[in-house]
Short mmCIF file of C-alpha atoms in Angstrom, two decimals:
data_model
loop_
_atom_site.label_atom_id
_atom_site.label_comp_id
_atom_site.label_asym_id
_atom_site.label_seq_id
_atom_site.Cartn_x
_atom_site.Cartn_y
_atom_site.Cartn_z
CA UNK A 16 0.00 0.00 0.00
CA UNK A 17 1.20 3.46 -0.80
CA UNK A 18 2.55 5.37 2.17
CA UNK A 19 3.36 2.23 4.11
CA UNK A 20 6.77 2.19 5.69
CA UNK A 21 8.69 -0.83 6.70
CA UNK A 22 9.97 -0.53 10.20
CA UNK A 23 13.08 -2.53 10.94
CA UNK A 24 13.18 -3.31 14.60
CA UNK A 25 16.52 -4.06 16.14
CA UNK A 26 16.40 -6.09 19.25
CA UNK A 27 19.20 -5.92 21.78
CA UNK A 28 21.12 -8.51 19.76
CA UNK A 29 20.45 -6.56 16.54
CA UNK A 30 22.31 -3.55 17.89
CA UNK A 31 25.11 -5.73 19.17
CA UNK A 32 25.44 -7.37 15.76
CA UNK A 33 25.39 -3.97 14.07
CA UNK A 34 28.06 -2.71 16.47
CA UNK A 35 30.35 -5.69 15.89
CA UNK A 36 29.84 -5.51 12.12
CA UNK A 37 30.64 -1.78 12.19
CA UNK A 38 33.84 -2.42 14.18
CA UNK A 39 34.77 -5.22 11.78
CA UNK A 40 34.13 -3.04 8.72
CA UNK A 41 36.22 -0.17 10.10
CA UNK A 42 39.12 -2.55 10.80
CA UNK A 43 38.71 -4.29 7.45
CA UNK A 44 38.67 -0.94 5.66
CA UNK A 45 41.83 0.16 7.45
CA UNK A 46 43.59 -3.10 6.54
CA UNK A 47 42.41 -2.78 2.91
CA UNK A 48 43.78 0.74 2.64
CA UNK A 49 47.09 0.00 4.37
CA UNK A 50 49.25 -1.11 1.38
CA UNK A 51 47.97 1.81 -0.68
CA UNK A 52 48.70 4.40 2.01
CA UNK A 53 51.94 3.03 3.43
CA UNK A 54 54.10 2.22 0.41
CA UNK A 55 57.12 0.03 0.92
CA UNK A 56 60.37 1.08 -0.77
CA UNK A 57 60.28 -2.22 -2.69
CA UNK A 58 57.19 -0.83 -4.41
CA UNK A 59 59.29 1.99 -5.93
CA UNK A 60 61.08 -0.51 -8.13
CA UNK A 61 58.08 -2.44 -9.33
CA UNK A 62 56.32 -1.32 -12.48
CA UNK A 63 53.39 -2.67 -14.50
CA UNK A 64 52.39 -6.27 -13.78
CA UNK A 65 55.11 -6.66 -11.13
CA UNK A 66 53.64 -3.72 -9.22
CA UNK A 67 50.14 -5.20 -9.35
CA UNK A 68 51.45 -8.58 -8.17
CA UNK A 69 53.44 -7.06 -5.30
CA UNK A 70 50.58 -4.84 -4.18
CA UNK A 71 48.16 -7.78 -4.34
CA UNK A 72 50.63 -9.86 -2.34
CA UNK A 73 50.92 -7.16 0.31
CA UNK A 74 47.15 -6.87 0.47
CA UNK A 75 46.76 -10.64 0.79
CA UNK A 76 49.36 -10.61 3.57
CA UNK A 77 47.60 -7.82 5.46
CA UNK A 78 44.28 -9.65 5.22
CA UNK A 79 45.89 -12.95 6.26
CA UNK A 80 47.39 -11.36 9.38
CA UNK A 81 44.16 -9.53 10.18
CA UNK A 82 42.01 -12.65 9.84
CA UNK A 83 44.53 -14.80 11.68
CA UNK A 84 44.31 -12.61 14.78
CA UNK A 85 40.54 -12.43 14.34
CA UNK A 86 40.47 -16.21 14.80
CA UNK A 87 41.13 -15.69 18.51
CA UNK A 88 38.11 -13.38 18.78
CA UNK A 89 35.85 -15.78 16.91
CA UNK A 90 36.72 -18.75 19.14
CA UNK A 91 36.92 -16.78 22.39
CA UNK A 92 33.33 -17.41 23.57
CA UNK A 93 33.35 -13.77 24.63
CA UNK A 94 29.87 -13.20 26.12
CA UNK A 95 28.76 -10.16 24.09
CA UNK A 96 29.80 -11.88 20.86
CA UNK A 97 28.13 -15.16 21.79
CA UNK A 98 24.90 -13.40 22.72
CA UNK A 99 24.94 -11.49 19.41
CA UNK A 100 25.83 -14.26 16.98
CA UNK A 101 25.46 -17.55 18.82
CA UNK A 102 28.25 -19.98 19.58
CA UNK A 103 27.52 -22.24 16.59
CA UNK A 104 27.71 -19.41 14.11
CA UNK A 105 30.98 -18.13 15.58
CA UNK A 106 32.54 -21.60 15.51
CA UNK A 107 31.42 -22.07 11.91
CA UNK A 108 32.95 -18.70 10.96
CA UNK A 109 36.16 -19.66 12.81
CA UNK A 110 36.47 -22.82 10.71
CA UNK A 111 35.76 -21.00 7.46
CA UNK A 112 38.10 -18.18 8.40
CA UNK A 113 40.87 -20.71 9.03
CA UNK A 114 40.60 -21.83 5.42
CA UNK A 115 40.55 -18.21 4.24
CA UNK A 116 43.71 -17.46 6.25
CA UNK A 117 45.49 -20.46 4.71
CA UNK A 118 44.49 -19.42 1.20
CA UNK A 119 45.53 -15.79 1.79
CA UNK A 120 48.86 -16.81 3.33
CA UNK A 121 49.71 -18.97 0.30
CA UNK A 122 48.56 -16.22 -2.08
CA UNK A 123 50.66 -13.70 -0.15
CA UNK A 124 53.83 -15.77 -0.49
CA UNK A 125 53.34 -16.46 -4.20
CA UNK A 126 52.36 -12.91 -5.15
CA UNK A 127 55.22 -11.36 -3.18
CA UNK A 128 57.80 -13.74 -4.65
CA UNK A 129 56.62 -13.76 -8.27
CA UNK A 130 57.87 -10.29 -9.31
CA UNK A 131 61.47 -11.16 -8.40
CA UNK A 132 61.26 -14.79 -9.51
CA UNK A 133 60.38 -17.93 -7.59
CA UNK A 134 63.99 -19.10 -7.93
CA UNK A 135 65.20 -15.99 -6.09
CA UNK A 136 64.04 -16.99 -2.63
CA UNK A 137 64.82 -14.95 0.48
CA UNK A 138 66.75 -17.62 2.35
CA UNK A 139 69.42 -16.84 4.92
CA UNK A 140 70.04 -14.97 8.13
CA UNK A 141 69.61 -11.52 6.58
CA UNK A 142 66.10 -12.55 5.51
CA UNK A 143 65.11 -13.66 9.01
CA UNK A 144 61.72 -11.86 9.02
CA UNK A 145 60.82 -13.68 5.79
CA UNK A 146 62.03 -16.94 7.34
CA UNK A 147 59.72 -16.30 10.31
CA UNK A 148 56.95 -15.96 7.71
CA UNK A 149 57.87 -19.37 6.28
CA UNK A 150 57.71 -20.87 9.77
CA UNK A 151 54.31 -19.23 10.25
CA UNK A 152 53.07 -20.69 6.97
CA UNK A 153 54.27 -24.10 8.13
CA UNK A 154 52.41 -23.68 11.43
CA UNK A 155 49.23 -22.69 9.52
CA UNK A 156 49.58 -25.80 7.33
CA UNK A 157 50.02 -28.02 10.39
CA UNK A 158 46.98 -26.44 12.07
CA UNK A 159 44.95 -27.20 8.94
CA UNK A 160 46.36 -30.73 8.74
CA UNK A 161 45.51 -31.40 12.38
CA UNK A 162 42.02 -29.98 11.75
CA UNK A 163 41.44 -32.39 8.86
CA UNK A 164 42.85 -35.27 10.92
CA UNK A 165 40.58 -34.38 13.83
CA UNK A 166 38.54 -37.52 13.47
CA UNK A 167 41.57 -39.76 13.66
CA UNK A 168 42.89 -38.30 16.93
CA UNK A 169 41.24 -37.77 20.29
CA UNK A 170 39.64 -34.40 20.94
CA UNK A 171 41.95 -33.46 23.89
CA UNK A 172 45.00 -34.10 21.67
CA UNK A 173 43.48 -32.03 18.85
CA UNK A 174 42.60 -29.22 21.26
CA UNK A 175 46.06 -29.16 22.84
CA UNK A 176 47.94 -29.20 19.51
CA UNK A 177 45.55 -26.64 18.00
CA UNK A 178 45.98 -24.26 20.95
CA UNK A 179 49.76 -24.53 21.12
CA UNK A 180 50.10 -23.95 17.37
CA UNK A 181 47.58 -21.11 17.45
CA UNK A 182 49.50 -19.30 20.20
CA UNK A 183 52.73 -19.89 18.24
CA UNK A 184 51.07 -18.46 15.12
CA UNK A 185 49.93 -15.42 17.13
CA UNK A 186 53.52 -14.66 18.12
CA UNK A 187 55.01 -15.45 14.73
CA UNK A 188 52.57 -13.27 12.81
CA UNK A 189 53.43 -10.28 14.99
CA UNK A 190 57.19 -10.83 14.64
CA UNK A 191 56.82 -11.30 10.87
CA UNK A 192 54.56 -8.30 10.27
CA UNK A 193 56.52 -5.87 12.43
CA UNK A 194 59.89 -6.74 10.91
CA UNK A 195 59.37 -7.81 7.32
CA UNK A 196 58.58 -4.48 5.74
CA UNK A 197 59.49 -0.82 6.14
CA UNK A 198 55.77 -0.02 5.80
CA UNK A 199 55.43 -1.19 9.41
CA UNK A 200 58.39 0.81 10.66
CA UNK A 201 56.38 3.89 11.70
CA UNK A 202 55.50 4.13 15.38
CA UNK A 203 51.81 4.85 14.68
CA UNK A 204 51.52 1.72 12.53
CA UNK A 205 53.32 -0.42 15.11
CA UNK A 206 51.12 0.89 17.91
CA UNK A 207 47.96 0.24 15.84
CA UNK A 208 49.06 -3.33 15.11
CA UNK A 209 49.93 -3.77 18.77
CA UNK A 210 46.55 -2.48 19.95
CA UNK A 211 44.70 -4.77 17.53
CA UNK A 212 46.73 -7.78 18.72
CA UNK A 213 46.18 -6.84 22.36
CA UNK A 214 42.43 -6.44 21.86
CA UNK A 215 42.20 -9.82 20.14
CA UNK A 216 44.26 -11.44 22.91
CA UNK A 217 42.24 -9.69 25.63
CA UNK A 218 38.92 -10.82 24.14
CA UNK A 219 40.25 -14.38 23.88
CA UNK A 220 41.44 -14.40 27.50
CA UNK A 221 38.24 -12.76 28.81
CA UNK A 222 36.12 -15.24 26.89
CA UNK A 223 38.06 -18.19 28.28
CA UNK A 224 37.86 -16.83 31.82
CA UNK A 225 34.09 -16.40 31.45
CA UNK A 226 33.85 -19.96 30.16
CA UNK A 227 35.71 -21.25 33.22
CA UNK A 228 33.42 -19.37 35.60
CA UNK A 229 30.35 -20.90 33.93
CA UNK A 230 31.76 -24.41 34.05
CA UNK B 6 110.03 -52.75 -13.13
CA UNK B 7 107.28 -51.35 -15.34
CA UNK B 8 105.54 -49.97 -12.27
CA UNK B 9 108.73 -48.28 -11.11
CA UNK B 10 109.26 -46.69 -14.55
CA UNK B 11 105.69 -45.45 -14.54
CA UNK B 12 106.09 -44.00 -11.03
CA UNK B 13 109.33 -42.20 -12.06
CA UNK B 14 107.61 -40.86 -15.19
CA UNK B 15 104.60 -39.53 -13.25
CA UNK B 16 106.87 -37.99 -10.60
CA UNK B 17 108.89 -36.30 -13.34
CA UNK B 18 105.72 -34.85 -14.88
CA UNK B 19 104.54 -33.62 -11.49
CA UNK B 20 107.88 -31.98 -10.62
CA UNK B 21 108.10 -30.43 -14.11
CA UNK B 22 104.64 -28.96 -13.68
CA UNK B 23 105.70 -27.37 -10.39
CA UNK B 24 108.75 -25.81 -12.01
CA UNK B 25 106.74 -24.60 -15.00
CA UNK B 26 104.45 -22.65 -12.63
CA UNK B 27 107.22 -21.55 -10.34
CA UNK B 28 107.86 -18.59 -12.64
CA UNK B 29 105.52 -16.29 -10.77
CA UNK B 30 105.24 -16.48 -7.05
CA UNK B 31 101.92 -17.95 -5.96
CA UNK B 32 100.13 -16.05 -3.22
CA UNK B 33 97.30 -17.29 -1.07
CA UNK B 34 94.49 -14.75 -1.01
CA UNK B 35 93.61 -13.54 2.48
CA UNK B 36 89.85 -13.75 2.16
CA UNK B 37 89.18 -11.68 5.26
CA UNK B 38 91.06 -8.73 3.80
CA UNK B 39 90.50 -9.06 0.10
CA UNK B 40 87.26 -7.50 -0.95
CA UNK B 41 85.23 -6.24 -3.86
CA UNK B 42 83.39 -3.09 -2.84
CA UNK B 43 81.12 -1.01 -5.00
CA UNK B 44 79.08 2.13 -4.78
CA UNK B 45 76.39 3.50 -7.04
CA UNK B 46 74.23 6.60 -7.10
CA UNK B 47 70.67 6.42 -5.85
CA UNK B 48 68.95 9.68 -6.78
CA UNK B 49 71.29 11.90 -4.70
CA UNK B 50 72.81 9.41 -2.31
CA UNK B 51 75.45 6.72 -2.67
CA UNK B 52 74.63 3.10 -1.95
CA UNK B 53 77.59 0.97 -0.91
CA UNK B 54 77.90 -2.76 -1.07
CA UNK B 55 80.30 -5.62 -1.53
CA UNK B 56 80.55 -9.20 -2.68
CA UNK B 57 81.57 -11.36 0.26
CA UNK B 58 82.10 -14.77 -1.35
CA UNK B 59 84.61 -15.58 -4.01
CA UNK B 60 87.44 -17.87 -4.94
CA UNK B 61 90.57 -16.91 -6.78
CA UNK B 62 94.18 -17.41 -7.74
CA UNK B 63 96.91 -14.88 -7.38
CA UNK B 64 100.36 -15.39 -8.86
CA UNK B 65 102.46 -12.26 -8.89
CA UNK B 66 106.10 -11.44 -9.34
CA UNK B 67 107.03 -7.89 -10.40
CA UNK B 68 110.07 -9.34 -12.15
CA UNK B 69 108.06 -11.93 -14.01
CA UNK B 70 104.84 -10.27 -15.08
CA UNK B 71 104.52 -12.58 -18.07
CA UNK B 72 103.70 -15.48 -15.76
CA UNK B 73 101.79 -13.49 -13.19
CA UNK B 74 98.08 -14.14 -13.08
CA UNK B 75 94.93 -12.94 -11.37
CA UNK B 76 91.72 -14.98 -11.35
CA UNK B 77 88.57 -14.19 -9.39
CA UNK B 78 85.24 -16.04 -9.34
CA UNK B 79 82.75 -13.98 -7.41
CA UNK B 80 79.47 -15.45 -6.13
CA UNK B 81 76.75 -12.98 -7.15
CA UNK B 82 74.53 -14.31 -4.35
CA UNK B 83 76.96 -12.89 -1.82
CA UNK B 84 76.06 -9.31 -2.71
CA UNK B 85 75.46 -7.28 0.43
CA UNK B 86 74.16 -3.72 0.57
CA UNK B 87 72.98 -3.96 4.18
CA UNK B 88 69.30 -4.30 3.20
CA UNK B 89 68.14 -7.83 2.45
CA UNK B 90 65.23 -6.81 0.24
CA UNK B 91 67.50 -4.60 -1.89
CA UNK B 92 69.98 -7.47 -2.23
CA UNK B 93 67.17 -9.75 -3.32
CA UNK B 94 66.11 -7.22 -5.93
CA UNK B 95 69.70 -6.95 -7.19
CA UNK B 96 69.77 -10.73 -7.57
CA UNK B 97 66.58 -10.71 -9.65
CA UNK B 98 66.30 -10.47 -13.44
CA UNK B 99 66.10 -6.68 -13.08
CA UNK B 100 69.85 -6.67 -12.39
CA UNK B 101 72.14 -9.70 -12.06
CA UNK B 102 69.65 -12.53 -12.74
CA UNK B 103 71.61 -14.64 -10.27
CA UNK B 104 69.66 -17.86 -10.77
CA UNK B 105 70.87 -17.96 -14.40
CA UNK B 106 74.26 -16.33 -13.93
CA UNK B 107 75.55 -17.15 -10.45
CA UNK B 108 79.15 -15.94 -10.98
CA UNK B 109 81.14 -12.95 -12.04
CA UNK B 110 84.59 -13.97 -13.22
CA UNK B 111 87.74 -12.14 -14.02
CA UNK B 112 90.70 -13.90 -15.64
CA UNK B 113 93.77 -11.87 -16.46
CA UNK B 114 95.59 -12.17 -19.78
CA UNK B 115 98.43 -9.76 -19.30
CA UNK B 116 99.80 -7.62 -16.51
CA UNK B 117 101.77 -4.54 -17.48
CA UNK B 118 103.68 -2.10 -15.33
CA UNK B 119 102.40 1.42 -15.84
CA UNK B 120 104.29 3.30 -13.16
CA UNK B 121 106.58 2.83 -10.20
CA UNK B 122 103.88 1.08 -8.16
CA UNK B 123 101.05 0.67 -10.61
CA UNK B 124 100.02 -2.16 -12.87
CA UNK B 125 97.31 -2.65 -15.44
CA UNK B 126 95.75 -6.08 -15.24
CA UNK B 127 94.06 -6.80 -18.57
CA UNK B 128 91.68 -9.68 -18.78
CA UNK B 129 88.28 -11.08 -19.49
CA UNK B 130 85.44 -10.08 -17.22
CA UNK B 131 82.42 -12.36 -17.51
CA UNK B 132 79.12 -10.85 -16.47
CA UNK B 133 75.80 -12.61 -16.99
CA UNK B 134 77.45 -15.17 -19.26
CA UNK B 135 79.08 -12.63 -21.59
CA UNK B 136 82.80 -11.92 -21.79
CA UNK B 137 84.09 -8.38 -21.83
CA UNK B 138 87.61 -6.98 -22.01
CA UNK B 139 88.50 -5.16 -18.84
CA UNK B 140 91.62 -3.41 -17.65
CA UNK B 141 91.86 -3.34 -13.88
CA UNK B 142 94.38 -0.77 -12.65
CA UNK B 143 96.04 -1.92 -9.45
CA UNK B 144 98.30 0.06 -7.18
CA UNK B 145 100.98 -2.08 -5.60
CA UNK B 146 100.96 -1.31 -1.86
CA UNK B 147 104.07 -3.32 -1.14
CA UNK B 148 105.33 -6.60 0.24
CA UNK B 149 106.66 -7.26 3.73
CA UNK B 150 106.86 -9.82 6.50
CA UNK B 151 103.39 -10.50 7.78
CA UNK B 152 103.21 -8.86 11.23
CA UNK B 153 101.03 -11.63 12.67
CA UNK B 154 102.11 -14.71 10.73
CA UNK B 155 105.69 -15.83 11.18
CA UNK B 156 107.51 -17.11 8.13
CA UNK B 157 105.11 -15.53 5.69
CA UNK B 158 105.12 -12.40 3.58
CA UNK B 159 102.11 -10.33 2.72
CA UNK B 160 101.53 -8.46 -0.51
CA UNK B 161 98.91 -5.78 -1.08
CA UNK B 162 97.14 -4.11 -3.96
CA UNK B 163 94.32 -1.62 -4.28
CA UNK B 164 92.48 -0.71 -7.43
CA UNK B 165 89.68 1.66 -8.32
CA UNK B 166 87.68 1.44 -11.49
CA UNK B 167 84.38 2.88 -12.66
CA UNK B 168 82.27 0.81 -15.01
CA UNK B 169 78.97 1.45 -16.77
CA UNK B 170 76.69 -1.34 -15.47
CA UNK B 171 74.39 -0.97 -18.49
CA UNK B 172 77.29 -1.76 -20.84
CA UNK B 173 77.58 -5.08 -18.98
CA UNK B 174 73.87 -5.82 -19.15
CA UNK B 175 73.27 -5.29 -15.45
CA UNK B 176 69.84 -3.72 -15.70
CA UNK B 177 67.79 -2.63 -18.67
CA UNK B 178 68.26 1.06 -17.95
CA UNK B 179 64.70 1.75 -16.82
CA UNK B 180 65.72 2.74 -13.29
CA UNK B 181 68.48 4.91 -14.73
CA UNK B 182 65.96 6.64 -17.01
CA UNK B 183 63.72 7.30 -14.02
CA UNK B 184 66.69 8.93 -12.31
CA UNK B 185 66.66 6.44 -9.45
CA UNK B 186 69.65 4.12 -9.87
CA UNK B 187 72.83 5.40 -11.53
CA UNK B 188 74.64 3.57 -14.28
CA UNK B 189 78.24 4.21 -13.23
CA UNK B 190 79.47 1.84 -10.57
CA UNK B 191 82.61 2.74 -8.62
CA UNK B 192 84.49 -0.41 -7.75
CA UNK B 193 87.24 -0.80 -5.20
CA UNK B 194 89.26 -4.00 -5.36
CA UNK B 195 91.45 -4.40 -2.33
CA UNK B 196 93.78 -7.38 -2.12
CA UNK B 197 95.95 -8.89 0.56
CA UNK B 198 97.70 -12.19 -0.11
CA UNK B 199 100.16 -14.29 1.82
CA UNK B 200 103.04 -16.48 0.77
CA UNK B 201 105.74 -18.48 2.54
CA UNK B 202 109.11 -16.74 2.50
#
């Protein structure tokens, strides 16, 4: 009927969802803009297709790091998140996001290496931040492998291995990101990355503490 | 008896070979103090670097230049400009294409005295698989008893040369045209070698 208006009613959870989505979108937007705003000096020497590949690789890397840390939020069982989205939905997103992180990490490595040739690998002590990245990729692969082998091992073993590797990945991604590129050399960028990591870690710890109180 | 004759023959060949090479004194390169440094313009600044890994031969006698010889095989991968990502870029096809051409080599043909303490070492310089004629001017720093190694003498040379990297195929020239990376590379070759007295 003409003149009718549709009224969208947000319940308490609706506002919570909207809030979390808004926070996510702001963070996602910032991560998306990062390689375009903070150019690395390596970008100066890349032209044409090489430039597109390198920029795409940097973007994939930024997303991979962002989503990797987000994994801790998704699996935290943090009360406000659980009440907004439900535990099943968060766990499902955590599993999907794990696959996305793996894909992005592989894409990051390939796209970064392609412009200077896959035979010209950064191996050696002077490339230690890149080597940390390789170790991180290995950890991500093992996490995925353990996930797919979940049915063949007991749940406590899976949980223990998954947690240890996840915490290792958390540390490695920070070391890699903060040292691999001059784009992350600025104090404001380092502080921002640090705050994001701290928030993710804090939500994870708070969620786990809440879980313990309930049980 | 046959075996003994064969042994004497082989020994004779071996000893003859030693005498044939004995013309120019053979020096053992002191790898810690023999280096290949370079510097190149970057917009306004100078970027310095060096190649840290190489092998070589050094036979030198100022009285027997005809049999003196300088050979260097430099591992391109050992390039070091203090920034790993820049080194990696220099190893790529944009510059040295190290995966295809892992070595720079210099083999001298003739050594001529050009002054009281200066020598021109003419030879073949191989860069990215292509041979070029190169004259490396070396200044003879002297020879003396090694202060830290008894029974040995040390000889020293220093040489400066400027080469156009584009003439050697190191880079296509695009970064030079943009005014970012220069084409003239200043090279300092500094040599210390030891020999038993």
